[in-house]
Short mmCIF file of C-alpha atoms and ligand atoms in Angstrom, two decimals:
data_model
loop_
_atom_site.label_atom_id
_atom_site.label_comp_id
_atom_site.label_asym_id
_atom_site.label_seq_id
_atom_site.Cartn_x
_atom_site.Cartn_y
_atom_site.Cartn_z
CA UNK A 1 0.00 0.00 0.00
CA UNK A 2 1.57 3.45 -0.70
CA UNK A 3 1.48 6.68 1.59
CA UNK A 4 -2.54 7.41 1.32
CA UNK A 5 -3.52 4.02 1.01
CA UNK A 6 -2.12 2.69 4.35
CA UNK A 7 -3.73 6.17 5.76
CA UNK A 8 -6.60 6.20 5.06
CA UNK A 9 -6.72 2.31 6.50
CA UNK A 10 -5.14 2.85 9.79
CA UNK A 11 -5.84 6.74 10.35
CA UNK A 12 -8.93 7.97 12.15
CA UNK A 13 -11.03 9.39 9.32
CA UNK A 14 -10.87 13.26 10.87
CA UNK A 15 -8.86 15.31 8.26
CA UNK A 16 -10.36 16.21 4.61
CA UNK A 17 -6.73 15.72 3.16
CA UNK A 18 -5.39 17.09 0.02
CA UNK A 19 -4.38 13.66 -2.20
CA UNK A 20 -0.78 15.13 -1.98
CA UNK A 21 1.83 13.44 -0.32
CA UNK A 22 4.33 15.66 1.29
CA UNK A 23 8.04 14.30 1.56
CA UNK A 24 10.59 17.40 2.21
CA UNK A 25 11.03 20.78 2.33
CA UNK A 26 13.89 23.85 1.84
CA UNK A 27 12.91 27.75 2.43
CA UNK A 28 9.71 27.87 1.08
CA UNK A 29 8.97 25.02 -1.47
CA UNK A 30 7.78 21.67 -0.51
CA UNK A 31 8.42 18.48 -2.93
CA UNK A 32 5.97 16.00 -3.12
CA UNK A 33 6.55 12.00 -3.54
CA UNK A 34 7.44 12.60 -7.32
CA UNK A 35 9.78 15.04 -6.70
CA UNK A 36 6.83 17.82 -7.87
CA UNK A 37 7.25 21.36 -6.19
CA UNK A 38 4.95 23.76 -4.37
CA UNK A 39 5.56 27.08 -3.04
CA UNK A 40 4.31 27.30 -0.04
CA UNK A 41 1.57 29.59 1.45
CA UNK A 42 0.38 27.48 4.27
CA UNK A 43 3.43 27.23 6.69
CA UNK A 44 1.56 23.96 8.03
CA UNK A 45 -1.09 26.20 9.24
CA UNK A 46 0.83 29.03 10.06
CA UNK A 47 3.00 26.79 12.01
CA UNK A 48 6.39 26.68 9.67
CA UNK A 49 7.26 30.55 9.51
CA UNK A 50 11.13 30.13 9.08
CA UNK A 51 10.04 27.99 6.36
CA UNK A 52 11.47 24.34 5.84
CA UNK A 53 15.00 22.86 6.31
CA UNK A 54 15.92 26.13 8.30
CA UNK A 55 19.89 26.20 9.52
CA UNK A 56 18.95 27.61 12.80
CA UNK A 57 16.21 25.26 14.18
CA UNK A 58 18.06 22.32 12.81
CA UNK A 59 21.21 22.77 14.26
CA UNK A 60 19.49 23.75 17.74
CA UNK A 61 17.56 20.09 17.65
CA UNK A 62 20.99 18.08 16.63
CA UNK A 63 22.78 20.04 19.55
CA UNK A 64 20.26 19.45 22.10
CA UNK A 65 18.82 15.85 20.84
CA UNK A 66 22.27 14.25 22.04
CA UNK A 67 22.29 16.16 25.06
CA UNK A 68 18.96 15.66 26.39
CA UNK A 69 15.49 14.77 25.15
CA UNK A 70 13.45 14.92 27.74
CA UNK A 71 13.08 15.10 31.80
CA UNK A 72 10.56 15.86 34.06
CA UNK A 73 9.74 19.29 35.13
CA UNK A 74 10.36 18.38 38.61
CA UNK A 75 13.71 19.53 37.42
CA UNK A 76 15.32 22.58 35.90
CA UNK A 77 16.34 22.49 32.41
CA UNK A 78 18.03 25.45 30.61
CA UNK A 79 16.62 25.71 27.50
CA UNK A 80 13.15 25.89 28.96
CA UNK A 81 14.16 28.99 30.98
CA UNK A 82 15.99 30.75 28.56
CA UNK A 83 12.92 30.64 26.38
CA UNK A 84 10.59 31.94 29.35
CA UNK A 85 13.07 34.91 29.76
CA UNK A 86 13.11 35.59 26.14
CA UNK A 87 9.53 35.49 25.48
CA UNK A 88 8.95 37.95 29.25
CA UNK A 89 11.84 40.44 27.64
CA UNK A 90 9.65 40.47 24.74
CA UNK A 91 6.71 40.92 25.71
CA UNK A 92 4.17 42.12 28.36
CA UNK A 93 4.37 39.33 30.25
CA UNK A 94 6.72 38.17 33.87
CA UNK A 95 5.75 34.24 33.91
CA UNK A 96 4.98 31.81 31.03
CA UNK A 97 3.49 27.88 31.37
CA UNK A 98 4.74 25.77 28.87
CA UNK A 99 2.47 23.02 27.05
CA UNK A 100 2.34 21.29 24.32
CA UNK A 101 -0.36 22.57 21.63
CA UNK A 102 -2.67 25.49 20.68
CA UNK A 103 -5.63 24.25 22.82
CA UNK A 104 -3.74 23.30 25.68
CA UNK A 105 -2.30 26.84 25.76
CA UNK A 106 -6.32 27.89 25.75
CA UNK A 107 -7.19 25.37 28.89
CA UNK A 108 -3.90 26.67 30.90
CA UNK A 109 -5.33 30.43 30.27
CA UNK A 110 -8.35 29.50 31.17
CA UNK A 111 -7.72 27.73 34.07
CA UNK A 112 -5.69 30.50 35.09
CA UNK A 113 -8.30 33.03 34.80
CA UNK A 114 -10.34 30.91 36.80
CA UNK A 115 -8.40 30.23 39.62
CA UNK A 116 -6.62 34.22 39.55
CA UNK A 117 -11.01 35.06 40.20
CA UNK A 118 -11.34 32.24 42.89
CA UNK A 119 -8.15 33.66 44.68
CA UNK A 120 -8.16 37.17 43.82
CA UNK A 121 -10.68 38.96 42.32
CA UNK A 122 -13.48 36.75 43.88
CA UNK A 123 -15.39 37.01 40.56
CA UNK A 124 -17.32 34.26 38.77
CA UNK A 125 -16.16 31.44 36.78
CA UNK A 126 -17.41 32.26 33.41
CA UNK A 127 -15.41 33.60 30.13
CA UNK A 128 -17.14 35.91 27.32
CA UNK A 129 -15.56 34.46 24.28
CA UNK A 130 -16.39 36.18 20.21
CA UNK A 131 -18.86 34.24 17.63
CA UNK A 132 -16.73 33.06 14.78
CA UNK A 133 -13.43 32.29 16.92
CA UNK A 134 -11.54 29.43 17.07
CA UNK A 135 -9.50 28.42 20.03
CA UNK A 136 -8.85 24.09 19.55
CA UNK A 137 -10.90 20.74 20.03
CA UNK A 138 -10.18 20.12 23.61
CA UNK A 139 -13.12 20.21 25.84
CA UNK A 140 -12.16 24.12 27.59
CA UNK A 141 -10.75 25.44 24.07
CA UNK A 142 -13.92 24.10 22.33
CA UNK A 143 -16.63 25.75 24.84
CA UNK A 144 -14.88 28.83 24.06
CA UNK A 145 -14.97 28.52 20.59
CA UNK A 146 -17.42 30.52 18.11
CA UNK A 147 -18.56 27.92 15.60
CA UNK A 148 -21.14 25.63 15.93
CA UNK A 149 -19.78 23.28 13.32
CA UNK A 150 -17.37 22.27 15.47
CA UNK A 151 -19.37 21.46 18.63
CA UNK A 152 -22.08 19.06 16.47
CA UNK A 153 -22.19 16.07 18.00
CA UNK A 154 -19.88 17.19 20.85
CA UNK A 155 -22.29 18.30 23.28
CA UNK A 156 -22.94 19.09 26.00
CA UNK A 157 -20.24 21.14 26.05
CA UNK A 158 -18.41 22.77 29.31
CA UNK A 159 -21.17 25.42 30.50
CA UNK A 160 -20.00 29.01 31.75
CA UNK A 161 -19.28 30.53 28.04
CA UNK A 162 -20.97 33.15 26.79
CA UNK A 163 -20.42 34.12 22.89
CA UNK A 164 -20.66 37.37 21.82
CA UNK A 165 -20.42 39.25 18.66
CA UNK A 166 -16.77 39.78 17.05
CA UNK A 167 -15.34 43.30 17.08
CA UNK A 168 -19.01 44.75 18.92
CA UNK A 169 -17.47 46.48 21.96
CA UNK A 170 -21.29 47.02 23.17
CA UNK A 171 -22.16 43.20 23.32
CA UNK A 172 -19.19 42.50 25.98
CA UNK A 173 -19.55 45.96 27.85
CA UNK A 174 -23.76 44.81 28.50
CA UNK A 175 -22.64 41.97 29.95
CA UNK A 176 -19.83 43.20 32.34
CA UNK A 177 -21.11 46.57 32.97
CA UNK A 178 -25.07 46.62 31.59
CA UNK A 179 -28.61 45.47 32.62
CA UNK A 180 -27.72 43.13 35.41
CA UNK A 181 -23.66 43.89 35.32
CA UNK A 182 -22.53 45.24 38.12
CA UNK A 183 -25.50 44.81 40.47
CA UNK A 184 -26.29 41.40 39.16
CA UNK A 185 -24.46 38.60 37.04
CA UNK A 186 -22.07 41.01 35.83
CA UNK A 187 -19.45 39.48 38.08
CA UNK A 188 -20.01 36.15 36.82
CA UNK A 189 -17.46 36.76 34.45
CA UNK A 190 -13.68 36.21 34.98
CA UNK A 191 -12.64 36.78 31.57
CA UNK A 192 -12.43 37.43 28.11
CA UNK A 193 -11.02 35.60 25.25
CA UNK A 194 -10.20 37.11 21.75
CA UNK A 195 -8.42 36.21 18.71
CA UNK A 196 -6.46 40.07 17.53
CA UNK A 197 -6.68 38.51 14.28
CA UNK A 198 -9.01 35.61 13.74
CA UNK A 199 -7.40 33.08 11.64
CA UNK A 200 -9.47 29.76 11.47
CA UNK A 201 -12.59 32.49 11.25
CA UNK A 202 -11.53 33.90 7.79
CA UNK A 203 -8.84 36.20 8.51
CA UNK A 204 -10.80 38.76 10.73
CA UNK A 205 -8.94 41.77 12.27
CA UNK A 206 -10.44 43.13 15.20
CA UNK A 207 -10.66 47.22 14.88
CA UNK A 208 -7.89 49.13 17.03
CA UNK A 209 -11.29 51.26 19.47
CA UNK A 210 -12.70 47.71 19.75
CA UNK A 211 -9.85 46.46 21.37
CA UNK A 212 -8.72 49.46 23.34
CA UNK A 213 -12.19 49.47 24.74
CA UNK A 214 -12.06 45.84 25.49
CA UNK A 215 -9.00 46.52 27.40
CA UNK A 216 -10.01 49.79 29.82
CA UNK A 217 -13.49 47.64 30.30
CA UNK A 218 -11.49 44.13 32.00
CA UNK A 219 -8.96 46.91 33.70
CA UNK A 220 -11.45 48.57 35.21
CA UNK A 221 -13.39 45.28 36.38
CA UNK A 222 -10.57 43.52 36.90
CA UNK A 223 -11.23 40.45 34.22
CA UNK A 224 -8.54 38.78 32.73
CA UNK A 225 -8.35 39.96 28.81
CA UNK A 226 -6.63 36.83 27.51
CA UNK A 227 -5.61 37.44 23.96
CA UNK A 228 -5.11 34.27 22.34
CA UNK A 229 -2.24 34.69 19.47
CA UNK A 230 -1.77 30.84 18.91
CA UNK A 231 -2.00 31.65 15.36
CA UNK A 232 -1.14 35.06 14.49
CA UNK A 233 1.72 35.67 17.48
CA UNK A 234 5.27 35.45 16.87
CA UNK A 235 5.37 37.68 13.92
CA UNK A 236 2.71 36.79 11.45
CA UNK A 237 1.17 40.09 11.63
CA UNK A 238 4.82 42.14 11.19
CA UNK A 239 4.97 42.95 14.94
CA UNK A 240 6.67 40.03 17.70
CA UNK A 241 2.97 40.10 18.91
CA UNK A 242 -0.19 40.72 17.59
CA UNK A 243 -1.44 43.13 20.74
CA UNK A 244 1.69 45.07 19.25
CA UNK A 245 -0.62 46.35 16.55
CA UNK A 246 -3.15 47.75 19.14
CA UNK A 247 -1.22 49.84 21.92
CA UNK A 248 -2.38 47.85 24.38
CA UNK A 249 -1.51 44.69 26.23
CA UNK A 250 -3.35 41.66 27.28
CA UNK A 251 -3.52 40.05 31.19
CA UNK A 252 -2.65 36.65 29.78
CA UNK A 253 -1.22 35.41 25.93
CA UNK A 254 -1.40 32.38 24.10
CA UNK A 255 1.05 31.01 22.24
CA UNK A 256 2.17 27.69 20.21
CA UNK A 257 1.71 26.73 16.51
CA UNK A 258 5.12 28.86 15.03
CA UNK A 259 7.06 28.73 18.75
CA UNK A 260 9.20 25.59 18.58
CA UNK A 261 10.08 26.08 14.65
CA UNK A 262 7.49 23.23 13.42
CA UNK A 263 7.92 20.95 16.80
CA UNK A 264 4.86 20.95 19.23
CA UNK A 265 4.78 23.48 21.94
CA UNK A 266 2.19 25.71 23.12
CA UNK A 267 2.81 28.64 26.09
CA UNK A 268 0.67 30.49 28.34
CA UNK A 269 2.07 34.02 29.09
CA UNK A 270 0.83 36.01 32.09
CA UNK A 271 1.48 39.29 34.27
CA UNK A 272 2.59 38.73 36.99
CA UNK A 273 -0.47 39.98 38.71
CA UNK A 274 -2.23 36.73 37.50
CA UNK A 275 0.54 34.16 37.26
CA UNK A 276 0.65 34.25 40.85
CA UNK A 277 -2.69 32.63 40.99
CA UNK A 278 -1.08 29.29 40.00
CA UNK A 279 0.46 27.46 42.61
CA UNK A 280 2.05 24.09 42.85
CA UNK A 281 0.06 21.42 41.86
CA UNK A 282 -2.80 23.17 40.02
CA UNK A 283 -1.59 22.78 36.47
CA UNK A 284 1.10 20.82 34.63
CA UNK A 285 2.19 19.13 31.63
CA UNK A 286 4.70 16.18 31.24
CA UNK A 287 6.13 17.28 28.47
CA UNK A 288 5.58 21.01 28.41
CA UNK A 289 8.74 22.84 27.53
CA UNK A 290 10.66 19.98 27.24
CA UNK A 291 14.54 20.69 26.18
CA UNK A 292 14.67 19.23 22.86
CA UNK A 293 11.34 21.60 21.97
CA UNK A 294 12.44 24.47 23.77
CA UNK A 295 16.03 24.54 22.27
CA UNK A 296 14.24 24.73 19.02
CA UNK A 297 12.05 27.45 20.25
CA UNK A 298 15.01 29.60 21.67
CA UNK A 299 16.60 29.35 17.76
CA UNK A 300 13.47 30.45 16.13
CA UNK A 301 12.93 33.33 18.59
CA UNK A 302 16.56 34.61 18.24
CA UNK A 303 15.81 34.27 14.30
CA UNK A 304 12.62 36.68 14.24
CA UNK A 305 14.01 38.78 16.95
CA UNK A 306 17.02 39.36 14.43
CA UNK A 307 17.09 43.30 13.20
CA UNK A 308 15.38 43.54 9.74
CA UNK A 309 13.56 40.29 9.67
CA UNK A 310 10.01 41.76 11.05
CA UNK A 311 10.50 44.60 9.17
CA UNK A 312 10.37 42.36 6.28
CA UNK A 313 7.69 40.60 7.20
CA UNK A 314 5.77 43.73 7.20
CA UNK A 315 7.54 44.71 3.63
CA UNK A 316 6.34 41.47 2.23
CA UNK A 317 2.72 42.05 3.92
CA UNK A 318 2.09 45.33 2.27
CA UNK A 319 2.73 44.14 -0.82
CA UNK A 320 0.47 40.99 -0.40
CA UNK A 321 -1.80 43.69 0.24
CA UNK A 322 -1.08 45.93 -2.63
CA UNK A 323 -1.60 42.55 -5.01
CA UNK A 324 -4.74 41.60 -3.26
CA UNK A 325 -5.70 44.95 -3.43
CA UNK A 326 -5.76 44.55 -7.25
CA UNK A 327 -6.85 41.19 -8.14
CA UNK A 328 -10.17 42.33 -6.17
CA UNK A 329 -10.38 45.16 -8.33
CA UNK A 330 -9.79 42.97 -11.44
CA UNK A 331 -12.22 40.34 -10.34
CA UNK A 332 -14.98 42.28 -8.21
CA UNK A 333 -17.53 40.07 -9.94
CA UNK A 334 -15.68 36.98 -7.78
CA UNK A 335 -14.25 38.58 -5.10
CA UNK A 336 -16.07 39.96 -2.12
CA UNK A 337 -13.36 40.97 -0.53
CA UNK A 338 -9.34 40.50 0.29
CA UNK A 339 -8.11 41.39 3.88
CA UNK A 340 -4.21 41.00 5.52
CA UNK A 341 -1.98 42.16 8.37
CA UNK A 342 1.46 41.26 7.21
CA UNK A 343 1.88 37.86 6.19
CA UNK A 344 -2.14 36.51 6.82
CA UNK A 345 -4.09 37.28 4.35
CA UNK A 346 -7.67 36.20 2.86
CA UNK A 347 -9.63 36.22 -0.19
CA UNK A 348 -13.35 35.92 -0.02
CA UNK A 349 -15.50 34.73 -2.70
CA UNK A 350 -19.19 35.45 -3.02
CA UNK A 351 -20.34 32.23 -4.74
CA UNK A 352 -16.95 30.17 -5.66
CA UNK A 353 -15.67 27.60 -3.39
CA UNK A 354 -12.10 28.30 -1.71
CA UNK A 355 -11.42 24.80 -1.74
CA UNK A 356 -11.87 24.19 -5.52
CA UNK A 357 -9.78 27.16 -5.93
CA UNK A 358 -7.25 25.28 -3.13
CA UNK A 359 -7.04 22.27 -4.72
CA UNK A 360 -6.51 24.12 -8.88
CA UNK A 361 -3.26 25.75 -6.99
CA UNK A 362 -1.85 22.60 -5.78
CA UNK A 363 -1.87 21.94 -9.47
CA UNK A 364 -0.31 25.06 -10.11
CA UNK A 365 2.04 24.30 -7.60
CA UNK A 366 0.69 26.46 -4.74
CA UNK A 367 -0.71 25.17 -1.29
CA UNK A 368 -2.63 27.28 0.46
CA UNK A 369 -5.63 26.86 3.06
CA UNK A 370 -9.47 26.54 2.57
CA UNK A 371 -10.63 28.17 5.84
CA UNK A 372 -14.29 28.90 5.19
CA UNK A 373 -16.37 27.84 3.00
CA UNK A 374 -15.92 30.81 0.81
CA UNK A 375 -12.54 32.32 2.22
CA UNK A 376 -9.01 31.03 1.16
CA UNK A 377 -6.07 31.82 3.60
CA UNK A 378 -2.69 32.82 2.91
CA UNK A 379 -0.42 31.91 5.91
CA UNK A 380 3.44 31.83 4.02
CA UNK A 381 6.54 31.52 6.14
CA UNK A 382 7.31 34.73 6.83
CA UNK A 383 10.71 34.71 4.57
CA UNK A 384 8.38 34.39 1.50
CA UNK A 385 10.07 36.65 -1.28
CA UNK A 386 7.46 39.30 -3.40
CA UNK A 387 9.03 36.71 -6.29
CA UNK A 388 6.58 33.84 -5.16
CA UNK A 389 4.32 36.36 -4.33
CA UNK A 390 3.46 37.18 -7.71
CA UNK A 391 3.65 33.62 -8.96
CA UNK A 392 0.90 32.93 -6.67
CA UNK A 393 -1.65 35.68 -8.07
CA UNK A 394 -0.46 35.34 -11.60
CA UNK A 395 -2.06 31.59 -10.71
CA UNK A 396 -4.94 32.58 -9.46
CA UNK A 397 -5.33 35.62 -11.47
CA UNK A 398 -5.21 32.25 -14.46
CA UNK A 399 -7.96 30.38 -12.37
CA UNK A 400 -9.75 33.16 -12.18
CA UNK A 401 -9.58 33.62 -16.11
CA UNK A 402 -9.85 30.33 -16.85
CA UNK A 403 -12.23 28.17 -14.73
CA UNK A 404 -14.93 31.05 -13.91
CA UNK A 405 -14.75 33.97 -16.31
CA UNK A 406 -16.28 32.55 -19.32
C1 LIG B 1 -6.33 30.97 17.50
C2 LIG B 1 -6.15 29.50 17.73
N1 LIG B 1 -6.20 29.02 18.97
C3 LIG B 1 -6.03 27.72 19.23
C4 LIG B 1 -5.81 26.82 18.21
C5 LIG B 1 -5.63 25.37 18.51
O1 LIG B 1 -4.32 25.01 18.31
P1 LIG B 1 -3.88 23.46 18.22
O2 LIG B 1 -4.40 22.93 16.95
O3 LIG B 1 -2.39 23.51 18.31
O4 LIG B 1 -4.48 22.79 19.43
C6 LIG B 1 -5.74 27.29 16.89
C7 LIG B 1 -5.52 26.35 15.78
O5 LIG B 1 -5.77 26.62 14.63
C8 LIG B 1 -5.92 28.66 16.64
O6 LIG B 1 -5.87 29.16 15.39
#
């Protein structure tokens, strides 16, 4: 049986795979099994942003792989706190709790928030989390998530989550503050969880006021604003951090797809303020921030903490933009509308299908992601050149032409 074959045998059916069969990678091309290659503007969901075969994350796993895999964190390990110290001199935050995926990231902010209200604040256990978001399939992550597709047949989920609209300062301010806030169930809530950008959503940005609002509103009330940046953290948008973009900082981050350069991590960062909440015993991992993961993840931070390379990122973004900018003009009848911040980007359809369109670039040589229905992502590693930039819309700008304009 070849590659697919014995898959789709032994694998639970979950994924709606691509019938490409991946086998290596350099920079930003991917070959498949016949040697065929693919510019890349997936990154593995926004996971590979130094791209493929990169020097720096290599040489950090051979290093550390003969030194030492893995221990317990009832010990100290240096790689895992060098990589706490760079990611608290980088950002807002004093502490960070290592894990091992997006979601878990989610349930260790969650359960933070939870236990900093029980302590602390002496609030209520609930979170406000947005329609539309996306936050992982574990139980915690997938309460808090926005999408009913992804709770069918899951339920009943955790109770104690209250959705609200996206970027609608109003909805989340009623609930802390309005009719029954602060003399009633107002102080049922502990937090609030929001995607900056969200990713699996379509590629929404939240407006600058909305979030500025969100965070004088959780000051003032003393919620925890948890921003989760599992997908668009660590220099997706053109800043280190996605709050970057907004002037404002969160109470608690979360961190993990891009952090360990393609390995599995996933960190909870906190002020101080909150961190302290945690204690002993109330949350742990086996493997969170394992050596072997966090060596890797101290070589890709020192890579996109290197002068120039966000600055890039944020080169390359505008002119993503510029290009989407135009094909929408070219093709309004298609194309509803294109959105980025730096190297995310989306094009939405009205009627056609992103995932046709998907699967005619892997054709072309292009992978990209089907996110909605309608909406087709562009997540490249963030050392994409303008070159493959243009090869990508002169491909779909020949889809376009060829498959729908007739
Ligand atoms: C914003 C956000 N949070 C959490 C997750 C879940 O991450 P993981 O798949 O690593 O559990 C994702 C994954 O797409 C995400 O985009």
């Amino acid at each position: 049986m070849n590659t697919k074959e014995l898959t789709d045998k032994y694998i639970m059916n979950t994924y709606g795979r691509f019938d490409l069969t991946l086998v290596k990678g350099d920079g930003c091309i991917l070959y498949d099994e016949n040697g065929k290659k693919y510019i890349d503007f997936a990154s593995g969901i926004a996971v590979n942003n130094l791209g493929y075969n990169n020097h720096a994350i290599n040489s950090a796993v051979i290093n550390q792989i003969k030194k030492l895999i893995h221990v317990s964190n009832y010990f100290y390990t240096e790689p895992q706190a060098l990589l706490a110290e760079k990611l608290c001199k980088n950002s807002f935050a004093d502490k960070v709790f290592f894990c091992n995926s997006g979601a878990e990231s989610v349930e260790g902010a969650i359960k933070l928030a939870r236990i900093y209200a029980k302590k602390f604040s002496k609030r209520g256990y609930k979170v406000i989390a947005m329609e539309n978001s996306f936050h992982g399939r574990t139980f915690g992550a997938l309460s808090a998530t926005g999408q009913d597709k992804y709770h069918k047949g899951f339920e009943p989920l955790l109770e104690g989550f209250t959705h609200v609209k996206f970027n609608d300062f109003s909805a989340v301010e009623k609930l802390i503050n309005g009719a029954g806030g602060k003399a009633g169930n107002g102080k049922d809530y502990c937090a609030v969880i929001v995607e900056p950008v969200q990713g699996e959503g379509g590629v929404n940005i939240a407006d600058k006021g909305y979030i500025k609002s969100l965070r004088d509103l959780t000051a003032e009330n003393d919620v925890a604003l948890i921003f989760d940046e599992v997908q668009v953290g660590l220099g997706r948008t053109g800043k280190l951090f996605a709050y970057m973009n907004y002037g404002v900082e969160p109470d608690v981050m979360t961190l993990a797809k891009p952090l360990a350069g393609g390995l599995p991590i996933g960190a909870v960062l906190a002020k101080d303020k909150i961190a302290k909440a945690f204690e002993p015993g109330n949350h742990a991992s086996t493997f969170g921030g394992g050596p072997l993961i966090t060596a890797a993840a101290n070589a890709f931070i020192d890579e996109i903490t290197k002068e120039d390379f966000l600055d890039e990122v944020l080169k390359t973004g505008n002119y993503i933009k510029s290009k989407l900018d135009e094909l929408k003009l070219d093709f309004s009848e298609f194309i509803k509308d294109v959105r980025n911040i730096g190297l995310i980007g989306a094009i939405e359809f009205y009627e056609i299908k992103s995932k046709d369109i998907a699967v005619k670039l892997i054709e072309e040589g292009f992978l990209t992601t089907a996110v909605q229905d309608k909406i087709l992502r562009l997540t490249p590693p963030l050392i994409i050149k303008k070159g493959d930039v243009d090869l990508l819309i002169e491909s779909i700008v020949n889809i376009l032409n060829g498959h729908y304009n007739k």
